[in-house]
Short mmCIF file of C-alpha atoms and ligand atoms in Angstrom, two decimals:
data_model
loop_
_atom_site.label_atom_id
_atom_site.label_comp_id
_atom_site.label_asym_id
_atom_site.label_seq_id
_atom_site.Cartn_x
_atom_site.Cartn_y
_atom_site.Cartn_z
CA MET A 1 -77.18 30.08 85.39
CA ASN A 2 -75.08 29.39 88.46
CA PRO A 3 -76.31 31.53 91.36
CA GLU A 4 -72.93 31.13 93.12
CA THR A 5 -71.01 32.99 90.42
CA GLU A 6 -73.73 34.79 88.49
CA LEU A 7 -72.96 38.50 88.25
CA ARG A 8 -75.75 40.97 88.61
CA GLU A 9 -76.69 44.30 87.13
CA GLY A 10 -74.68 47.30 88.24
CA LEU A 11 -71.26 45.65 88.00
CA ASP A 12 -69.74 48.44 85.87
CA ASP A 13 -71.16 51.11 88.15
CA ILE A 14 -69.77 49.41 91.25
CA ALA A 15 -66.36 49.18 89.57
CA ALA A 16 -66.45 52.88 88.61
CA HIS A 17 -67.20 53.81 92.22
CA TYR A 18 -64.34 51.67 93.51
CA LYS A 19 -62.01 53.42 91.06
CA GLU A 20 -63.04 56.73 92.68
CA ILE A 21 -62.58 55.31 96.16
CA ILE A 22 -59.04 54.14 95.30
CA LYS A 23 -58.26 57.66 94.12
CA LEU A 24 -59.79 59.23 97.24
CA LEU A 25 -57.73 56.92 99.42
CA GLY A 26 -54.63 58.50 97.92
CA GLU A 27 -53.68 55.82 95.40
CA ASP A 28 -53.26 55.97 91.65
CA PRO A 29 -55.90 53.77 89.98
CA LYS A 30 -53.83 53.85 86.78
CA ARG A 31 -50.93 52.11 88.51
CA GLU A 32 -50.40 48.70 86.91
CA GLY A 33 -51.27 46.62 89.98
CA LEU A 34 -54.49 48.55 90.48
CA LEU A 35 -55.74 48.69 86.89
CA LYS A 36 -58.07 45.72 87.18
CA THR A 37 -58.75 46.13 90.89
CA PRO A 38 -62.05 48.07 90.65
CA MET A 39 -63.66 45.36 88.51
CA ARG A 40 -62.19 42.57 90.67
CA VAL A 41 -63.58 44.17 93.82
CA ALA A 42 -66.95 44.76 92.16
CA LYS A 43 -67.18 41.07 91.22
CA ALA A 44 -66.04 39.99 94.68
CA MET A 45 -68.64 42.22 96.34
CA GLN A 46 -71.41 40.86 94.17
CA ILE A 47 -70.42 37.32 95.10
CA LEU A 48 -70.18 38.23 98.80
CA THR A 49 -73.72 39.65 98.66
CA ARG A 50 -75.25 37.02 96.36
CA GLY A 51 -77.62 36.06 99.19
CA TYR A 52 -79.92 38.91 98.18
CA THR A 53 -80.95 36.99 95.07
CA GLN A 54 -81.48 33.64 96.82
CA ASN A 55 -84.46 32.40 98.82
CA PRO A 56 -83.51 30.51 102.00
CA HIS A 57 -87.11 29.50 102.76
CA LYS A 58 -87.41 27.77 99.41
CA VAL A 59 -84.19 25.83 100.06
CA LEU A 60 -85.84 24.23 103.09
CA THR A 61 -89.37 23.77 101.74
CA ASP A 62 -87.89 22.01 98.68
CA ALA A 63 -86.22 19.47 100.97
CA LEU A 64 -88.80 18.60 103.62
CA PHE A 65 -89.05 14.96 104.59
CA SER A 66 -91.81 13.47 106.70
CA GLU A 67 -90.13 11.65 109.62
CA LYS A 68 -91.22 10.38 113.06
CA TYR A 69 -87.87 11.19 114.73
CA ASP A 70 -88.63 13.59 117.58
CA GLN A 71 -85.27 13.96 119.34
CA MET A 72 -83.00 16.95 118.99
CA VAL A 73 -81.25 17.29 115.62
CA ILE A 74 -77.94 19.12 115.93
CA VAL A 75 -75.80 20.49 113.12
CA LYS A 76 -72.67 22.01 114.63
CA ASP A 77 -69.47 23.75 113.54
CA ILE A 78 -70.84 25.07 110.26
CA ASP A 79 -68.30 27.58 108.93
CA PHE A 80 -69.64 30.88 107.72
CA PHE A 81 -68.26 34.15 106.33
CA SER A 82 -70.26 37.35 106.30
CA MET A 83 -69.80 41.11 105.98
CA CYS A 84 -70.63 43.47 108.83
CA GLU A 85 -73.02 46.13 107.63
CA HIS A 86 -71.40 48.86 109.71
CA HIS A 87 -67.92 48.64 108.19
CA ILE A 88 -68.32 46.28 105.21
CA LEU A 89 -65.54 44.16 106.66
CA PRO A 90 -65.71 40.40 107.19
CA PHE A 91 -66.89 38.60 110.26
CA TYR A 92 -66.63 34.85 110.29
CA GLY A 93 -66.81 31.83 112.54
CA LYS A 94 -69.07 28.91 113.32
CA VAL A 95 -72.80 28.34 113.51
CA HIS A 96 -74.43 25.63 115.60
CA VAL A 97 -78.07 24.75 114.95
CA ALA A 98 -80.49 22.54 116.87
CA TYR A 99 -84.14 21.76 116.26
CA ILE A 100 -86.65 19.26 117.58
CA PRO A 101 -88.67 17.87 114.64
CA ASN A 102 -92.44 17.92 114.65
CA GLY A 103 -93.10 15.48 111.83
CA TYR A 104 -90.61 16.93 109.36
CA ILE A 105 -86.86 17.03 108.97
CA THR A 106 -84.67 18.59 106.28
CA GLY A 107 -81.38 17.63 104.67
CA LEU A 108 -78.43 18.60 106.87
CA SER A 109 -76.72 20.27 103.91
CA LYS A 110 -79.82 22.45 103.50
CA VAL A 111 -79.26 23.98 106.93
CA ALA A 112 -75.76 24.92 105.78
CA ARG A 113 -77.28 26.40 102.59
CA VAL A 114 -79.63 28.60 104.61
CA ILE A 115 -76.68 29.89 106.65
CA ASP A 116 -74.74 30.52 103.45
CA ILE A 117 -77.57 32.59 101.94
CA PHE A 118 -78.19 34.79 104.98
CA SER A 119 -74.46 35.31 105.58
CA HIS A 120 -73.94 36.45 101.97
CA ARG A 121 -75.77 39.70 102.72
CA LEU A 122 -74.69 42.75 104.70
CA GLN A 123 -75.31 41.66 108.27
CA VAL A 124 -74.98 42.13 111.96
CA GLN A 125 -74.32 38.94 113.89
CA GLU A 126 -77.44 39.32 116.03
CA ARG A 127 -79.79 39.55 113.03
CA LEU A 128 -78.02 36.71 111.22
CA THR A 129 -78.65 34.51 114.27
CA GLU A 130 -82.34 35.46 114.40
CA GLN A 131 -82.89 35.03 110.66
CA ILE A 132 -81.46 31.51 110.60
CA LYS A 133 -83.61 30.54 113.61
CA ASP A 134 -86.78 32.11 112.10
CA CYS A 135 -86.24 30.50 108.70
CA ILE A 136 -86.01 27.01 110.22
CA GLN A 137 -88.88 27.64 112.63
CA LYS A 138 -91.22 28.98 109.91
CA THR A 139 -90.54 26.29 107.32
CA LEU A 140 -90.05 23.08 109.32
CA HIS A 141 -92.40 24.10 112.17
CA PRO A 142 -90.33 22.11 114.67
CA LEU A 143 -91.12 21.99 118.41
CA GLY A 144 -88.23 24.40 118.86
CA THR A 145 -85.15 25.84 117.17
CA MET A 146 -81.92 27.20 118.60
CA VAL A 147 -79.00 28.87 116.83
CA ILE A 148 -75.64 29.83 118.33
CA ILE A 149 -73.02 31.83 116.40
CA GLU A 150 -69.42 32.35 117.48
CA ALA A 151 -67.59 34.91 115.36
CA ASN A 152 -64.47 37.02 114.91
CA HIS A 153 -65.09 40.52 113.60
CA MET A 154 -62.37 41.97 111.40
CA CYS A 155 -63.77 45.46 111.97
CA MET A 156 -62.78 45.10 115.63
CA GLN A 157 -59.53 43.21 115.10
CA MET A 158 -58.08 45.24 112.23
CA ARG A 159 -58.99 48.65 113.64
CA GLY A 160 -57.46 47.69 116.98
CA VAL A 161 -60.66 48.14 118.93
CA GLU A 162 -60.10 46.84 122.49
CA LYS A 163 -60.13 43.04 122.84
CA GLN A 164 -58.67 42.04 119.52
CA ASN A 165 -58.93 38.29 119.91
CA SER A 166 -62.34 38.24 121.50
CA ILE A 167 -65.04 36.04 120.05
CA THR A 168 -68.59 37.34 119.94
CA THR A 169 -71.27 34.78 120.78
CA THR A 170 -74.96 35.24 119.99
CA SER A 171 -77.90 32.92 120.38
CA ALA A 172 -81.57 32.82 119.43
CA PHE A 173 -84.15 30.21 120.32
CA SER A 174 -87.84 29.39 120.16
CA GLY A 175 -90.39 26.84 121.38
CA ALA A 176 -88.99 24.04 123.52
CA PHE A 177 -85.66 25.90 123.83
CA ASN A 178 -87.37 28.46 126.05
CA GLN A 179 -86.76 25.85 128.75
CA ALA A 180 -83.27 26.16 130.23
CA LYS A 181 -83.04 22.35 130.44
CA THR A 182 -83.43 21.99 126.67
CA ARG A 183 -80.87 24.72 125.94
CA GLU A 184 -78.43 23.01 128.33
CA GLU A 185 -78.89 19.70 126.54
CA PHE A 186 -77.91 21.36 123.24
CA MET A 187 -74.94 23.18 124.77
CA LYS A 188 -73.69 20.00 126.40
CA LEU A 189 -73.51 18.36 122.98
CA LEU A 190 -71.47 21.17 121.41
ZN1 LIG B 1 -68.27 46.23 111.93
#
């Protein structure tokens, strides 16, 4: 089974509800172009929320490597796409992660996997930032972790809410990153 494309229970029900929504929006769900739309949307929504069935902690604990390196590890410019839980519209952008190993490192692609799993759930940017930080902190037990997310929110841009091109930046940090000097070192390298 491929967890990226695996469809879950409830698909037919989700499609039936979307058919109703299309009708309530004033469209004709029997119109040719819309006939298969409810099922397409249902499948898309299941894929966009596949993170509920995946375990980000396991991704990291399965790929822990003992390593003496104790300088800052930075993974920057990781693209992500998520859905805001207030409007179920996309928000997307870049994630930058830094941690200072304490005996263990993980594969760089695993950090991207963790971001992928948390972002494929209904989210707010602030919680997404915290969850990525906590997951790394609780599995690798580094001396500190810091996560920065820069994102565009379609719910603001498409609805014409004030600053349409503004980017929202959030950050979360722990351990050694409580020191301003350490945070500055990370930010300088971005
Ligand atoms: Zn929103």
